[in-house]
CSV table of C-alpha atoms in Angstrom, one decimal:
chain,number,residue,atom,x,y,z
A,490,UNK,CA,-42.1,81.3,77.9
A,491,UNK,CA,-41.3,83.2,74.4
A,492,UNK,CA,-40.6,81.4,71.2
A,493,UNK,CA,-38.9,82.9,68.7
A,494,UNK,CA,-37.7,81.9,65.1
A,495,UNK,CA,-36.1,83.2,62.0
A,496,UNK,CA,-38.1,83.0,58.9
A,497,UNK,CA,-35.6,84.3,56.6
A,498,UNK,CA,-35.0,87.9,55.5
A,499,UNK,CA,-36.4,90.2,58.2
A,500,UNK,CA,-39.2,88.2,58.9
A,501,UNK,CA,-39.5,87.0,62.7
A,502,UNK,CA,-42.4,84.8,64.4
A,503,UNK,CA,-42.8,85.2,68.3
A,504,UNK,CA,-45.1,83.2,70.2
A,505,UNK,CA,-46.4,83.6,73.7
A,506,UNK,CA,-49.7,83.8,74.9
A,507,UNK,CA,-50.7,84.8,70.7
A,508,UNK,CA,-48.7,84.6,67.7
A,509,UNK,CA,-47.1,87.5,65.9
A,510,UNK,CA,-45.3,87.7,62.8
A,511,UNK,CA,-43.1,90.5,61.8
A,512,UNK,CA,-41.9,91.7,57.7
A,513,UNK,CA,-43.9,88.7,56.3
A,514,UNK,CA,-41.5,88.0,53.7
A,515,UNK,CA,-39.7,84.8,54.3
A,516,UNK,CA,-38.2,81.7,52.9
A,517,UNK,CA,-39.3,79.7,56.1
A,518,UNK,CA,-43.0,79.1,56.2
A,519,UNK,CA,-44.5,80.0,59.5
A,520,UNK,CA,-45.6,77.0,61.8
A,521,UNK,CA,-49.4,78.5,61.9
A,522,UNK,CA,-51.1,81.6,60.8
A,523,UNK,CA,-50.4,84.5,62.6
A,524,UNK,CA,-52.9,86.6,65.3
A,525,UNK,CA,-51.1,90.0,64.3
A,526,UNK,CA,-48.7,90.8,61.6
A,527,UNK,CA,-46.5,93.5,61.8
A,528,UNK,CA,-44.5,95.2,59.3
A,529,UNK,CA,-41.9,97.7,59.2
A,530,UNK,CA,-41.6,99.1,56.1
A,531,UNK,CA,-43.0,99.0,52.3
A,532,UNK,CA,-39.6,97.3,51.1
A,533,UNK,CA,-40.6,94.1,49.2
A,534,UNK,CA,-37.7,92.4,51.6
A,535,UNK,CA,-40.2,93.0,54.8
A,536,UNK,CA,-43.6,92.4,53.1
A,537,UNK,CA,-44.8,90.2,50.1
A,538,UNK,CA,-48.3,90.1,49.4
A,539,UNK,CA,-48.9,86.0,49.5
A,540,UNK,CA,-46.9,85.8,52.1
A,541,UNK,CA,-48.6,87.7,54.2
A,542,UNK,CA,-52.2,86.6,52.6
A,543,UNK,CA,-50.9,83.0,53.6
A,544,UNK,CA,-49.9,84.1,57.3
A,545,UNK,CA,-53.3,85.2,58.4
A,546,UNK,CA,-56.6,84.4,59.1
A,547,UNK,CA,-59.9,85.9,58.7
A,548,UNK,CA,-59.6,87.0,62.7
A,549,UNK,CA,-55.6,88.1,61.9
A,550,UNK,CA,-54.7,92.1,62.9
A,551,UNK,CA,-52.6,93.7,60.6
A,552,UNK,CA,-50.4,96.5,61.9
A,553,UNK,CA,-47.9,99.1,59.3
A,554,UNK,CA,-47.4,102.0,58.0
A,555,UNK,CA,-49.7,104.3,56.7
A,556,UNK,CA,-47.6,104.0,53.8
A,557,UNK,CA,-46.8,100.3,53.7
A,558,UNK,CA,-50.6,99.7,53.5
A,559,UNK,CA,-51.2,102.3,50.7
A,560,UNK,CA,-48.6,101.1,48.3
A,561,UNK,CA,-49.9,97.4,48.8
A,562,UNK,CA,-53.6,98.0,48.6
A,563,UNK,CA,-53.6,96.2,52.1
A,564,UNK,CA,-56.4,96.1,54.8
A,565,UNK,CA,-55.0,96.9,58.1
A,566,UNK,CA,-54.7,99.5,61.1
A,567,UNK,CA,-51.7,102.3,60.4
A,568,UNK,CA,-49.3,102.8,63.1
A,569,UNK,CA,-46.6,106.0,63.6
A,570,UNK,CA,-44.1,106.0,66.3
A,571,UNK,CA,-45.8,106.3,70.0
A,572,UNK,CA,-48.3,104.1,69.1
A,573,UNK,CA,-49.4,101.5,71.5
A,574,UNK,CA,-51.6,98.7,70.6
A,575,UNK,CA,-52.4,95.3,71.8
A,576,UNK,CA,-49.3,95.5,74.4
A,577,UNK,CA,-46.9,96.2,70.9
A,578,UNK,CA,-45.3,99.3,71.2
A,579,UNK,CA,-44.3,101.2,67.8
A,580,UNK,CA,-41.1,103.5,67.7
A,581,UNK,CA,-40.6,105.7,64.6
A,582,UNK,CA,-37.0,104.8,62.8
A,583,UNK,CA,-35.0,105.4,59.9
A,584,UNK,CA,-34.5,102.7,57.3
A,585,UNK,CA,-33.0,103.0,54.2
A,586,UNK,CA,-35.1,105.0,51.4
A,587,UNK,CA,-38.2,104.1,53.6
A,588,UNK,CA,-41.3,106.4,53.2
A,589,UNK,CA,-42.0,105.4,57.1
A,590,UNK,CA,-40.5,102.9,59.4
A,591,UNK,CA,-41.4,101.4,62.4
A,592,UNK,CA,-39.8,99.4,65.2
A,593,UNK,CA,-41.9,97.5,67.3
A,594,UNK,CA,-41.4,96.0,70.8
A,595,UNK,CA,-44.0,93.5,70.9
A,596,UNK,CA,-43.8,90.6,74.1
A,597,UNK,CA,-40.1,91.4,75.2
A,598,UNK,CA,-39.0,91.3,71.0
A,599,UNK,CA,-37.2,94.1,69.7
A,600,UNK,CA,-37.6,94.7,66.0
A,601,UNK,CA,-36.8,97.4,63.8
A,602,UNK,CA,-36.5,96.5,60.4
A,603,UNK,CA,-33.4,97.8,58.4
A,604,UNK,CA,-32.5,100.5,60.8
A,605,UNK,CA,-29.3,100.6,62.8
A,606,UNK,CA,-30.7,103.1,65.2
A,607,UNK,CA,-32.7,101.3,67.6
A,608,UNK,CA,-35.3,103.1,70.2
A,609,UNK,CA,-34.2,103.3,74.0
A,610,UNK,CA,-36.5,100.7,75.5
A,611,UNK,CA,-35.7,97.1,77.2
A,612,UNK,CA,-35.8,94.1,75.2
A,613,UNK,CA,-35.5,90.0,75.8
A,614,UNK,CA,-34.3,89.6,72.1
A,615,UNK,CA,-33.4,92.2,69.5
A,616,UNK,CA,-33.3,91.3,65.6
A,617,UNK,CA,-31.1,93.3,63.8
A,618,UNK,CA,-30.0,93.7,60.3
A,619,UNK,CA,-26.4,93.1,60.2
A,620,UNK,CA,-24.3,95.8,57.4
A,621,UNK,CA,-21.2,96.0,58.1
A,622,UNK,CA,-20.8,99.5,57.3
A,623,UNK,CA,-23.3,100.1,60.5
A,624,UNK,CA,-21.5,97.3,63.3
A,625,UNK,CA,-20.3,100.2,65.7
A,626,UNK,CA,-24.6,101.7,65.4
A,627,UNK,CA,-25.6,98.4,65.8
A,628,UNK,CA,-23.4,98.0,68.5
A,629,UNK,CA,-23.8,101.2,69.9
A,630,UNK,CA,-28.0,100.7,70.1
A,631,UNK,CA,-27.7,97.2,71.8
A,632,UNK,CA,-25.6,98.8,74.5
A,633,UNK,CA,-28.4,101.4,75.2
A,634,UNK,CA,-31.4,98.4,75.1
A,635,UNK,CA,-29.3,95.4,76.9
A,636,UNK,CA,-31.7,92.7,75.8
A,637,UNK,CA,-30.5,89.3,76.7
A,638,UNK,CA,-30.0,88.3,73.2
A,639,UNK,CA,-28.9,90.2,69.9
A,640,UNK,CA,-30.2,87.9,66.9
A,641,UNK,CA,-28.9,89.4,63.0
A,642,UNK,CA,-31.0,89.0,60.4
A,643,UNK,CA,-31.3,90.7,57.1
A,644,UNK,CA,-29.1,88.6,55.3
A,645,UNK,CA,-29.1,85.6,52.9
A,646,UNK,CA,-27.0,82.7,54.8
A,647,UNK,CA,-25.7,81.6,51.5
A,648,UNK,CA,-24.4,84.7,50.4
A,649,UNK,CA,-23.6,86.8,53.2
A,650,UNK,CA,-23.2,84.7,56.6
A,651,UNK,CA,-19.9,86.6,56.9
A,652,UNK,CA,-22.1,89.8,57.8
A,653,UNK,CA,-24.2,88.3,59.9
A,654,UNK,CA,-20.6,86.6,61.8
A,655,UNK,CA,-19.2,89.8,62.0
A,656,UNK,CA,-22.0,91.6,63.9
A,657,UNK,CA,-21.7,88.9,66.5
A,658,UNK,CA,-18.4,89.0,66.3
A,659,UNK,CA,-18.5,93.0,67.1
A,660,UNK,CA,-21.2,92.8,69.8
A,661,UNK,CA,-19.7,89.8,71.6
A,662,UNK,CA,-16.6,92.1,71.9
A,663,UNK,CA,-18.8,94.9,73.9
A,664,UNK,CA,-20.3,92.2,75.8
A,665,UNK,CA,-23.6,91.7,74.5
A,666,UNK,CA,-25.1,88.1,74.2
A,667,UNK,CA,-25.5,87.1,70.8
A,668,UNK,CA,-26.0,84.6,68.3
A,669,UNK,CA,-27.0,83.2,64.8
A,670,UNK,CA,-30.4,81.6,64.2
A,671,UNK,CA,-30.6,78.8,61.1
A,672,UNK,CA,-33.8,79.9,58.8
A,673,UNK,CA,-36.5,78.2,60.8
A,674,UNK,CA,-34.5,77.6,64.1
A,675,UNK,CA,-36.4,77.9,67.1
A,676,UNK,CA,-35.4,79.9,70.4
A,677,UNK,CA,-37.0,79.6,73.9
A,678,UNK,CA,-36.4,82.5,75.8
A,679,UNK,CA,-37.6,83.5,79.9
A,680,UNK,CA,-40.1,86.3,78.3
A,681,UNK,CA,-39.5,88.4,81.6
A,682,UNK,CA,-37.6,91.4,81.4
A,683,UNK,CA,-36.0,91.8,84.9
C-alpha cells in the first residue's frame, strides 16, 4: 500500500515500506521524520532549512542538487538526472530560474517540482504544480506518464485554489484521473504500477 499526503507548497510525504519526504517546505507538519528527503530545487518554496532540520533524523538520507546543497550549507548526497539511488530515480527538468532541477520517481510517486515538463516514465501518482499559463504542458506530460492519479500542488488554497481547479478541470477533460488533496489529506493508493 502507498500513502501519500500534501504538506503544503510542493512538499509531498510518501510512505511505504520507508518514509520519504519531498521540497521540505510545508505548512503541514509531517506525521514522523522522514528516512530520505528529497528536494528539487534551491527555491526557498521547495526547501527551508528548519523544516527540513525538523524532518530528519540522525539516520535520515538527504538527496538534491549539487546546487541546492551548496547554497544551503546542507549535508547530503548530490543527485543529476540518471541517477538512481535507493530504488528513487532522478530525471533532470527545467524549473523556473532554477540553477538545477530534479524530478524524482521514488515508490510509484512522480515529482518534479515547478516544472511542467515531466520525464517519460510510469507513475501511480504525479504532483504537479498547477500555472495556468502551462495547463496544456501539464496536460500534455500526464498523457505521456498515465499515472493513475494527477494531484496539483504549488499553490496556496486560500489564494489560488482556482489554479489548482482549473488543472483538474483541464486534465479530467483529456481523461486523466485527478483530484485535489486538503494540506494534510491523506491518500491510499495500490503502489503497483501494472
Amino acid at each position: 500500500m502507498l500513502e501519500v499526503r500534501w504538506l503544503g507548497n510542493s512538499c509531498v510525504e510518501v510512505v511505504s515500506s520507508r518514509r520519504i519526504l519531498i521540497d521540505p517546505c510545508y505548512t503541514v507538519e509531517p506525521e514522523a521524520p522522514a528516512d530520505i528527503i528529497l528536494v528539487t530545487h534551491e527555491h526557498s518554496d521547495h526547501i527551508n532549512p528548519e523544516h527540513l532540520a525538523k524532518a530528519r533524523k540522525p539516520e535520515t538520507r538527504v538527496y538534491a542538487p549539487k546546487s541546492t546543497l551548496e547554497a544551503y550549507g546542507i549535508q547530503g548526497t548530490p543527485v543529476r538526472g540518471g541517477d538512481e539511488f535507493e530504488g528513487v530515480r532522478a530525471f533532470s527538468v527545467e524549473c523556473w530560474k532554477a540553477a538545477e532541477c530534479i524530478a524524482y520517481l521514488a515508490d510509484g510517486v512522480l515529482h518534479a517540482g515547478d516544472a511542467a515538463d515531466f520525464p517519460s516514465t510510469r507513475a501511480v501518482v504525479a504532483f504537479t504544480a498547477c500555472y495556468p499559463e502551462y495547463y496544456s504542458r501539464y496536460v500534455e506530460s500526464m498523457l505521456k506518464v498515465r499515472p493513475r492519479l494527477v494531484v496539483p500542488v504549488h499553490y496556496s488554497p486560500e489564494k489560488h485554489m482556482d489554479r489548482a481547479l482549473g488543472l483538474v478541470e483541464e486534465l479530467r477533460r483529456a481523461g486523466l484521473e485527478a483530484r485535489l488533496l486538503k494540506p494534510g489529506e491523506k491518500l491510499k493508493l495500490s503502489g503497483v504500477l501494472d
